[in-house]
Short mmCIF file of C-alpha atoms and ligand atoms in Angstrom, two decimals:
data_model
loop_
_atom_site.label_atom_id
_atom_site.label_comp_id
_atom_site.label_asym_id
_atom_site.label_seq_id
_atom_site.Cartn_x
_atom_site.Cartn_y
_atom_site.Cartn_z
CA UNK A 1 0.00 0.00 0.00
CA UNK A 2 1.28 3.46 -0.79
CA UNK A 3 -0.07 6.95 -0.31
CA UNK A 4 -2.18 8.44 -3.11
CA UNK A 5 -0.09 10.21 -5.78
CA UNK A 6 0.36 13.89 -4.97
CA UNK A 7 -0.30 13.46 -1.21
CA UNK A 8 2.11 13.20 1.72
CA UNK A 9 2.18 12.10 5.35
CA UNK A 10 3.09 14.46 8.16
CA UNK A 11 5.07 12.13 10.42
CA UNK A 12 5.16 12.55 14.22
CA UNK A 13 8.70 13.96 13.99
CA UNK A 14 7.47 16.65 11.55
CA UNK A 15 4.18 17.69 13.12
CA UNK A 16 5.80 20.35 15.35
CA UNK A 17 6.52 22.35 12.17
CA UNK A 18 2.81 22.51 11.42
CA UNK A 19 1.72 23.15 15.01
CA UNK A 20 4.23 25.93 15.42
CA UNK A 21 3.17 27.68 12.20
CA UNK A 22 -0.53 27.25 12.98
CA UNK A 23 -0.05 28.74 16.45
CA UNK A 24 1.83 31.78 15.11
CA UNK A 25 -0.80 32.37 12.41
CA UNK A 26 -3.73 32.10 14.83
CA UNK A 27 -2.08 34.73 17.01
CA UNK A 28 -1.63 37.11 14.07
CA UNK A 29 -5.17 36.60 12.70
CA UNK A 30 -6.77 37.09 16.12
CA UNK A 31 -4.68 40.24 16.65
CA UNK A 32 -6.28 41.67 13.48
CA UNK A 33 -9.78 40.81 14.78
CA UNK A 34 -10.36 37.82 12.46
CA UNK A 35 -12.25 34.77 13.78
CA UNK A 36 -11.85 31.21 12.59
CA UNK A 37 -14.32 29.61 10.19
CA UNK A 38 -14.33 25.88 9.38
CA UNK A 39 -16.32 24.68 6.41
CA UNK A 40 -16.72 21.16 4.97
CA UNK A 41 -14.12 19.65 2.70
CA UNK A 42 -16.87 18.69 0.24
CA UNK A 43 -19.37 21.03 -1.32
CA UNK A 44 -22.17 20.57 -3.81
CA UNK A 45 -20.75 20.59 -7.33
CA UNK A 46 -22.59 23.82 -8.18
CA UNK A 47 -20.91 25.82 -5.38
CA UNK A 48 -17.52 25.26 -7.01
CA UNK A 49 -18.58 24.96 -10.68
CA UNK A 50 -20.37 28.26 -11.06
CA UNK A 51 -21.64 29.28 -14.50
CA UNK A 52 -19.09 32.11 -14.78
CA UNK A 53 -16.05 30.28 -13.38
CA UNK A 54 -14.06 29.29 -16.47
CA UNK A 55 -10.66 28.79 -14.85
CA UNK A 56 -8.67 25.71 -15.87
CA UNK A 57 -8.41 24.83 -12.20
CA UNK A 58 -12.17 24.56 -11.66
CA UNK A 59 -12.89 23.14 -15.11
CA UNK A 60 -10.19 20.48 -15.25
CA UNK A 61 -8.65 19.87 -11.84
CA UNK A 62 -11.45 19.26 -9.35
CA UNK A 63 -12.27 15.92 -7.75
CA UNK A 64 -15.96 15.50 -8.61
CA UNK A 65 -17.99 12.45 -7.69
CA UNK A 66 -21.47 11.11 -7.03
CA UNK A 67 -22.16 9.93 -3.48
CA UNK A 68 -24.30 6.89 -2.66
CA UNK A 69 -27.38 9.10 -2.82
CA UNK A 70 -26.45 10.22 -6.36
CA UNK A 71 -25.60 13.72 -5.11
CA UNK A 72 -23.00 15.46 -7.23
CA UNK A 73 -20.21 16.64 -4.95
CA UNK A 74 -16.80 18.29 -5.32
CA UNK A 75 -13.82 18.15 -2.96
CA UNK A 76 -12.99 21.82 -2.42
CA UNK A 77 -10.07 23.05 -4.56
CA UNK A 78 -9.92 26.25 -2.43
CA UNK A 79 -11.81 27.56 0.57
CA UNK A 80 -13.19 30.89 -0.64
CA UNK A 81 -16.25 29.53 -2.51
CA UNK A 82 -17.30 27.31 0.43
CA UNK A 83 -16.84 30.15 2.90
CA UNK A 84 -19.00 32.47 0.83
CA UNK A 85 -21.58 29.67 0.47
CA UNK A 86 -21.57 29.47 4.28
CA UNK A 87 -21.77 33.27 4.63
CA UNK A 88 -24.87 33.30 2.42
CA UNK A 89 -26.48 30.12 3.80
CA UNK A 90 -26.08 31.28 7.41
CA UNK A 91 -27.15 34.82 6.51
CA UNK A 92 -24.08 36.32 8.12
CA UNK A 93 -24.95 39.45 6.16
CA UNK A 94 -28.11 40.30 8.11
CA UNK A 95 -26.53 42.88 10.40
CA UNK A 96 -24.77 44.40 7.39
CA UNK A 97 -21.52 44.39 9.33
CA UNK A 98 -18.06 43.61 8.03
CA UNK A 99 -17.20 39.89 8.44
CA UNK A 100 -13.56 38.99 9.11
CA UNK A 101 -12.76 35.28 9.02
CA UNK A 102 -9.59 33.22 8.86
CA UNK A 103 -9.17 29.58 7.99
CA UNK A 104 -6.77 26.68 7.63
CA UNK A 105 -7.54 23.48 5.79
CA UNK A 106 -7.05 20.90 3.09
CA UNK A 107 -7.81 21.38 -0.60
CA UNK A 108 -7.75 19.03 -3.56
CA UNK A 109 -6.63 19.76 -7.10
CA UNK A 110 -5.84 17.16 -9.73
CA UNK A 111 -2.59 18.83 -10.83
CA UNK A 112 0.66 17.32 -12.06
CA UNK A 113 2.58 16.82 -8.79
CA UNK A 114 5.99 18.45 -8.58
CA UNK A 115 8.09 20.49 -6.14
CA UNK A 116 5.64 22.50 -4.00
CA UNK A 117 2.62 21.21 -5.90
CA UNK A 118 0.38 18.52 -4.47
CA UNK A 119 -3.02 17.02 -5.16
CA UNK A 120 -3.97 17.38 -1.52
CA UNK A 121 -2.50 20.52 -0.03
CA UNK A 122 -3.34 22.89 2.79
CA UNK A 123 -4.04 26.60 2.78
CA UNK A 124 -4.39 29.29 5.41
CA UNK A 125 -6.00 32.57 4.59
CA UNK A 126 -8.64 35.17 5.34
CA UNK A 127 -11.78 36.62 3.80
CA UNK A 128 -12.85 40.19 4.55
CA UNK A 129 -16.49 40.25 3.50
CA UNK A 130 -18.81 43.20 3.02
CA UNK A 131 -15.86 45.55 2.82
CA UNK A 132 -15.41 47.84 -0.15
CA UNK A 133 -12.76 50.45 -0.75
CA UNK A 134 -9.08 51.03 -0.43
CA UNK A 135 -8.86 50.80 3.36
CA UNK A 136 -10.04 47.20 3.20
CA UNK A 137 -7.52 46.50 0.42
CA UNK A 138 -4.81 48.09 2.57
CA UNK A 139 -5.78 46.02 5.64
CA UNK A 140 -5.33 42.85 3.61
CA UNK A 141 -1.92 43.79 2.19
CA UNK A 142 -0.75 44.98 5.63
CA UNK A 143 -1.90 41.67 7.14
CA UNK A 144 0.07 39.77 4.49
CA UNK A 145 3.12 41.91 5.12
CA UNK A 146 2.78 41.30 8.89
CA UNK A 147 2.65 37.53 8.33
CA UNK A 148 5.80 37.66 6.20
CA UNK A 149 7.61 39.82 8.78
CA UNK A 150 6.58 37.71 11.78
CA UNK A 151 7.59 34.50 10.00
CA UNK A 152 10.79 36.16 8.73
CA UNK A 153 10.04 35.10 5.15
CA UNK A 154 11.68 37.03 2.33
CA UNK A 155 9.05 37.47 -0.36
CA UNK A 156 7.79 39.98 -2.87
CA UNK A 157 4.20 41.19 -2.89
CA UNK A 158 3.10 41.80 -6.50
CA UNK A 159 -0.08 43.78 -7.05
CA UNK A 160 -2.21 44.70 -10.06
CA UNK A 161 -5.72 45.93 -10.79
CA UNK A 162 -8.12 44.27 -13.23
CA UNK A 163 -10.71 47.03 -12.87
CA UNK A 164 -14.42 46.51 -12.26
CA UNK A 165 -16.36 43.79 -14.07
CA UNK A 166 -17.21 46.03 -17.04
CA UNK A 167 -13.58 47.12 -17.53
CA UNK A 168 -12.44 43.54 -17.09
CA UNK A 169 -14.91 42.21 -19.65
CA UNK A 170 -14.00 45.03 -22.05
CA UNK A 171 -10.32 44.19 -21.59
CA UNK A 172 -11.06 40.50 -22.25
CA UNK A 173 -12.37 41.32 -25.73
CA UNK A 174 -9.39 43.61 -26.41
CA UNK A 175 -6.82 41.02 -25.39
CA UNK A 176 -8.63 38.28 -27.33
CA UNK A 177 -8.60 40.43 -30.43
CA UNK A 178 -4.92 41.34 -29.90
CA UNK A 179 -3.63 37.78 -29.42
CA UNK A 180 -5.81 36.37 -32.22
CA UNK A 181 -3.35 38.11 -34.59
CA UNK A 182 -0.50 36.06 -33.10
CA UNK A 183 -2.07 32.61 -33.03
CA UNK A 184 0.87 31.12 -34.95
CA UNK A 185 3.22 32.21 -32.14
CA UNK A 186 1.15 31.16 -29.14
CA UNK A 187 1.87 27.98 -27.20
CA UNK A 188 -0.78 25.24 -27.12
CA UNK A 189 -2.05 26.27 -23.68
CA UNK A 190 -2.45 29.90 -24.76
CA UNK A 191 -4.34 28.90 -27.89
CA UNK A 192 -6.85 27.20 -25.60
CA UNK A 193 -6.86 30.18 -23.23
CA UNK A 194 -7.64 32.45 -26.18
CA UNK A 195 -10.97 30.69 -26.50
CA UNK A 196 -11.87 30.12 -22.85
CA UNK A 197 -10.02 32.59 -20.66
CA UNK A 198 -7.88 35.05 -22.68
CA UNK A 199 -6.81 36.99 -19.55
CA UNK A 200 -4.71 34.01 -18.48
CA UNK A 201 -2.48 34.42 -21.53
CA UNK A 202 -0.86 37.33 -19.68
CA UNK A 203 0.31 34.81 -17.11
CA UNK A 204 2.05 32.52 -19.61
CA UNK A 205 5.62 31.61 -18.70
CA UNK A 206 6.28 30.11 -22.16
CA UNK A 207 5.31 33.01 -24.44
CA UNK A 208 6.23 35.91 -22.17
CA UNK A 209 9.63 36.70 -23.74
CA UNK A 210 8.30 37.39 -27.25
CA UNK A 211 8.00 41.00 -28.51
CA UNK A 212 4.29 40.78 -29.33
CA UNK A 213 3.77 39.58 -25.75
CA UNK A 214 5.83 42.31 -24.12
CA UNK A 215 3.89 44.96 -26.08
CA UNK A 216 0.43 43.54 -25.43
CA UNK A 217 -2.33 45.67 -23.84
CA UNK A 218 -2.44 45.56 -20.00
CA UNK A 219 -5.52 45.66 -17.74
CA UNK A 220 -4.14 48.76 -15.96
CA UNK A 221 -4.51 50.76 -19.19
CA UNK A 222 -8.25 50.07 -19.29
CA UNK A 223 -9.32 50.99 -15.76
CA UNK A 224 -12.15 53.46 -15.23
CA UNK A 225 -11.36 56.60 -13.23
CA UNK A 226 -12.59 55.16 -9.91
CA UNK A 227 -10.61 51.92 -10.16
CA UNK A 228 -7.54 53.86 -11.17
CA UNK A 229 -7.91 56.29 -8.24
CA UNK A 230 -8.39 53.38 -5.81
CA UNK A 231 -5.27 51.64 -7.07
CA UNK A 232 -3.19 54.82 -6.72
CA UNK A 233 -4.63 55.48 -3.25
CA UNK A 234 -3.72 51.97 -2.12
CA UNK A 235 -0.13 52.45 -3.27
CA UNK A 236 0.06 55.72 -1.34
CA UNK A 237 -1.12 54.03 1.86
CA UNK A 238 1.40 51.22 1.40
CA UNK A 239 4.22 53.70 0.65
CA UNK A 240 3.36 55.80 3.70
CA UNK A 241 3.53 52.70 5.86
CA UNK A 242 6.77 51.34 4.41
CA UNK A 243 5.08 48.24 3.01
CA UNK A 244 7.19 46.96 0.14
CA UNK A 245 5.31 45.86 -3.00
CA UNK A 246 5.77 45.74 -6.76
CA UNK A 247 3.20 46.60 -9.44
CA UNK A 248 3.14 43.73 -11.94
CA UNK A 249 1.05 44.77 -14.94
CA UNK A 250 0.83 41.18 -16.21
CA UNK A 251 -0.52 39.74 -12.98
CA UNK A 252 -3.84 37.97 -13.44
CA UNK A 253 -5.11 35.16 -11.25
CA UNK A 254 -5.89 31.50 -11.80
CA UNK A 255 -9.46 31.81 -10.55
CA UNK A 256 -12.04 33.79 -12.46
CA UNK A 257 -13.96 35.52 -9.69
CA UNK A 258 -11.57 38.44 -9.21
CA UNK A 259 -12.02 42.06 -10.15
CA UNK A 260 -10.18 45.23 -9.08
CA UNK A 261 -7.15 44.49 -6.87
CA UNK A 262 -5.26 41.21 -7.37
CA UNK A 263 -1.95 40.18 -5.81
CA UNK A 264 0.52 37.35 -5.46
CA UNK A 265 3.29 36.68 -2.95
CA UNK A 266 6.41 35.23 -4.53
CA UNK A 267 9.27 33.62 -2.65
CA UNK A 268 12.11 31.21 -3.30
CA UNK A 269 10.99 27.67 -2.56
CA UNK A 270 14.01 25.35 -2.65
CA UNK A 271 15.76 27.78 -4.97
CA UNK A 272 12.84 28.33 -7.39
CA UNK A 273 10.59 31.41 -7.36
CA UNK A 274 7.09 30.21 -6.52
CA UNK A 275 3.77 31.80 -5.50
CA UNK A 276 3.47 31.07 -1.80
CA UNK A 277 0.19 32.97 -1.67
CA UNK A 278 -2.28 35.01 -3.64
CA UNK A 279 -5.66 36.63 -3.60
CA UNK A 280 -7.63 39.70 -4.47
CA UNK A 281 -10.96 41.43 -4.51
CA UNK A 282 -14.06 39.57 -5.59
CA UNK A 283 -17.11 41.80 -5.67
CA UNK A 284 -19.55 39.40 -7.35
CA UNK A 285 -19.04 36.02 -5.70
CA UNK A 286 -21.51 36.63 -2.84
CA UNK A 287 -24.30 37.50 -5.27
CA UNK A 288 -23.27 34.66 -7.62
CA UNK A 289 -23.84 32.29 -4.71
CA UNK A 290 -27.29 33.70 -3.98
CA UNK A 291 -26.48 36.46 -1.47
CA UNK A 292 -26.99 40.20 -1.66
CA UNK A 293 -24.57 42.39 -3.64
CA UNK A 294 -21.56 42.34 -1.30
CA UNK A 295 -17.97 43.30 -1.91
CA UNK A 296 -15.17 41.17 -0.51
CA UNK A 297 -11.45 40.57 -0.60
CA UNK A 298 -9.17 37.81 0.69
CA UNK A 299 -6.05 35.77 0.28
CA UNK A 300 -4.69 32.28 0.81
CA UNK A 301 -1.18 30.94 1.31
CA UNK A 302 -0.04 27.40 0.58
CA UNK A 303 0.92 25.84 3.92
CA UNK A 304 3.50 23.48 2.42
CA UNK A 305 5.16 26.25 0.43
CA UNK A 306 5.33 28.54 3.47
CA UNK A 307 6.71 25.70 5.60
CA UNK A 308 9.48 25.08 3.08
CA UNK A 309 10.55 28.73 3.55
CA UNK A 310 10.95 28.21 7.32
CA UNK A 311 13.65 26.49 9.38
CA UNK A 312 12.40 23.18 10.84
CA UNK A 313 10.96 23.25 14.36
CA UNK A 314 12.17 20.58 16.74
CA UNK A 315 9.61 18.64 18.77
CA UNK A 316 9.67 19.67 22.44
CA UNK A 317 11.85 17.23 24.41
CA UNK A 318 10.13 14.83 26.74
CA UNK A 319 10.36 16.17 30.34
CA UNK A 320 10.20 12.92 32.27
CA UNK A 321 10.33 9.18 31.68
CA UNK A 322 8.98 7.31 34.73
CA UNK A 323 10.25 3.77 35.10
CA UNK A 324 8.21 1.47 37.33
CA UNK A 325 10.27 -1.55 38.34
CA UNK A 326 7.45 -3.85 39.48
CA UNK A 327 3.70 -3.97 39.06
CA UNK A 328 3.48 -3.11 42.77
CA UNK A 329 5.32 0.14 42.20
CA UNK A 330 2.93 1.40 39.48
CA UNK A 331 1.89 4.86 40.63
CA UNK A 332 -0.75 6.53 38.47
CA UNK A 333 -1.34 9.37 40.98
CA UNK A 334 2.38 10.22 40.60
CA UNK A 335 2.03 10.41 36.79
CA UNK A 336 -1.11 12.45 37.18
CA UNK A 337 0.57 14.94 39.55
CA UNK A 338 3.54 15.37 37.19
CA UNK A 339 1.22 15.94 34.21
CA UNK A 340 -0.91 18.39 36.16
CA UNK A 341 2.29 20.32 36.89
CA UNK A 342 2.50 20.90 33.12
CA UNK A 343 5.17 18.30 32.38
CA UNK A 344 5.28 15.89 29.44
CA UNK A 345 5.50 12.44 30.96
CA UNK A 346 5.82 8.90 29.60
CA UNK A 347 6.04 5.63 31.53
CA UNK A 348 7.09 2.08 30.68
CA UNK A 349 4.37 -0.23 29.36
CA UNK A 350 6.20 -3.48 30.20
CA UNK A 351 7.93 -4.56 33.41
CA UNK A 352 11.60 -5.46 32.72
CA UNK A 353 15.05 -5.25 34.35
CA UNK A 354 16.20 -1.68 35.05
CA UNK A 355 19.04 -1.79 32.48
CA UNK A 356 16.57 -2.66 29.71
CA UNK A 357 14.09 -0.02 30.84
CA UNK A 358 16.82 2.63 30.96
CA UNK A 359 18.07 1.77 27.46
CA UNK A 360 14.53 2.13 26.09
CA UNK A 361 13.89 5.36 27.99
CA UNK A 362 17.10 6.99 26.68
CA UNK A 363 15.89 6.44 23.10
CA UNK A 364 13.15 9.03 23.77
CA UNK A 365 15.68 11.67 24.86
CA UNK A 366 13.92 12.62 28.12
CA UNK A 367 15.36 15.42 30.25
CA UNK A 368 14.83 13.38 33.43
CA UNK A 369 14.20 9.78 34.38
CA UNK A 370 12.41 8.80 37.59
CA UNK A 371 12.94 5.26 38.84
CA UNK A 372 10.19 3.93 41.11
CA UNK A 373 10.47 0.67 43.02
CA UNK A 374 8.04 -0.53 45.70
CA UNK A 375 10.24 0.93 48.47
CA UNK A 376 10.35 4.36 46.82
CA UNK A 377 6.60 4.30 46.36
CA UNK A 378 6.04 3.41 50.01
CA UNK A 379 8.44 6.09 51.29
CA UNK A 380 7.41 8.80 48.81
CA UNK A 381 11.08 9.29 47.94
CA UNK A 382 11.97 8.94 44.28
CA UNK A 383 15.25 8.50 42.36
CA UNK A 384 15.53 11.40 39.94
CA UNK A 385 18.18 11.03 37.23
CA UNK A 386 19.31 13.90 35.02
CA UNK A 387 19.41 12.16 31.64
CA UNK A 388 22.22 14.36 30.32
CA UNK A 389 24.62 14.45 33.30
CA UNK A 390 23.47 11.02 34.60
CA UNK A 391 23.51 12.57 38.11
CA UNK A 392 20.99 10.87 40.39
CA UNK A 393 19.39 12.08 43.63
CA UNK A 394 16.68 10.83 45.95
CA UNK A 395 14.01 13.37 46.71
CA UNK A 396 10.34 13.89 47.52
CA UNK A 397 7.65 14.78 44.99
CA UNK A 398 7.38 18.60 45.50
CA UNK A 399 11.16 18.99 45.25
CA UNK A 400 11.33 16.68 42.25
CA UNK A 401 8.74 18.77 40.35
CA UNK A 402 10.59 21.96 41.35
CA UNK A 403 13.90 20.64 39.96
CA UNK A 404 12.37 19.43 36.67
CA UNK A 405 10.50 22.71 36.15
CA UNK A 406 13.45 24.91 37.10
CA UNK A 407 15.74 23.25 34.58
CA UNK A 408 13.29 23.43 31.66
P1 LIG B 501 -4.67 30.24 -5.36
O1 LIG B 501 -3.68 31.21 -5.94
O2 LIG B 501 -5.29 29.26 -6.27
O3 LIG B 501 -5.76 31.13 -4.66
O4 LIG B 501 -3.99 29.45 -4.17
C1 LIG B 501 -3.33 30.13 -3.11
C2 LIG B 501 -2.02 29.45 -2.78
O5 LIG B 501 -2.24 28.06 -2.53
C3 LIG B 501 -1.01 29.46 -3.92
O6 LIG B 501 -0.31 30.67 -3.96
C4 LIG B 501 -0.10 28.30 -3.50
O7 LIG B 501 0.83 28.72 -2.54
C5 LIG B 501 -1.06 27.34 -2.87
N1 LIG B 501 -1.39 26.25 -3.82
C6 LIG B 501 -2.28 26.29 -4.83
N2 LIG B 501 -2.31 25.10 -5.47
C7 LIG B 501 -1.43 24.30 -4.84
C8 LIG B 501 -1.00 22.93 -5.01
N3 LIG B 501 -1.53 22.16 -5.95
N4 LIG B 501 -0.05 22.45 -4.18
C9 LIG B 501 0.48 23.22 -3.20
N5 LIG B 501 0.11 24.50 -2.99
C10 LIG B 501 -0.83 25.04 -3.79
C11 LIG B 501 -6.83 30.63 -3.98
O8 LIG B 501 -6.96 29.46 -3.70
C12 LIG B 501 -7.83 31.68 -3.55
N6 LIG B 501 -8.93 31.00 -2.83
C13 LIG B 501 -7.19 32.73 -2.68
C14 LIG B 501 -8.16 33.77 -2.24
C15 LIG B 501 -8.73 33.86 -1.03
N7 LIG B 501 -8.66 34.73 -3.00
C16 LIG B 501 -9.52 35.44 -2.29
N8 LIG B 501 -9.60 34.91 -1.11
#
């Protein structure tokens, strides 16, 4: 038996990396006033496959299936659609307030697995719902910048504006017309994009060095006055707050629901520049999913890609290994007291000679070892061995806890 292609196991020795990152992120999100939302991993097919979502990802990469009740379901390829479905279904809009949520969770995309790309992967991110305007855009970019700073990740934040839906649709026809003159020079993928999603041609890494590509029209040149003013205002706020960013006029996103501000966070993952995160404004998704007209913006980072930018975290060492020499010396209240004192404690599961028990205990790298025989138990005096110095003393329980805690 092997794991499914494109998936991975997080082994016990690696899980501290995840826990540590999750804990840091929770702290940052809560400090910005975001609360956690958890939505199901599966959604009805229609929530993900919306009539106006033409992205390759949703069209070709989702895991779709019928359940035993013949319901058509999709494993989520991202969390945003499910979260907005939940926002609408639970009528979180009734008080007309701004909703700030954060999330962490698994996604599924049938992609070609390679470095930093999996078929089951995890994201963390936020959605800021019912929030229009530049201050909301700025909050999101500042939150991203804070995450990068706190995690000490070197990355570039690229931003662009696609304009409102009308400008975006107008630009789509312009770019389609423009590239249709260069069909002989376009790669196979771009020829397909020309038909289905011409905006994505701008993102092509194969054609992007050719002259006709470099000179192609850009969404920024087709913004209406309001979108343009908003984009300039955002840059001013970021400049005034020393938030580093780069305008990338070719930046478009893989998903189709975006309008106005879009952005991507690029970092070196094992020596290759890779998008560790991305997002943008989506002002029509709430109404597309049956809610009232509601503007929103959000982002998601790939957990695995962020983790590969960070130094590994070591698991916390075991505080105490308790060795009971005979069945009669078993002392569960002792274990309980040590655990209640906040210590990590293991004990032997088989009775064996001391030398054998010690050899096994040392394999777990405990800081201390307590040896308990029937005499010790009766007297309440325990042998406490410092596992590094091998020094051993006999002492009572309060003193023993004091020593172990003091030397943490
Ligand atoms: P996305 O750009 O499709 O956006 O994904 C965000 C991040 O997830 C990517 O930058 C990447 O780090 C990671 N990622 C995507 N696919 C994979 C994969 N196959 N393997 C490993 N990592 C991957 C979204 O998903 C939007 N929902 C973001 C958003 C939130 N927009 C608004 N709100």
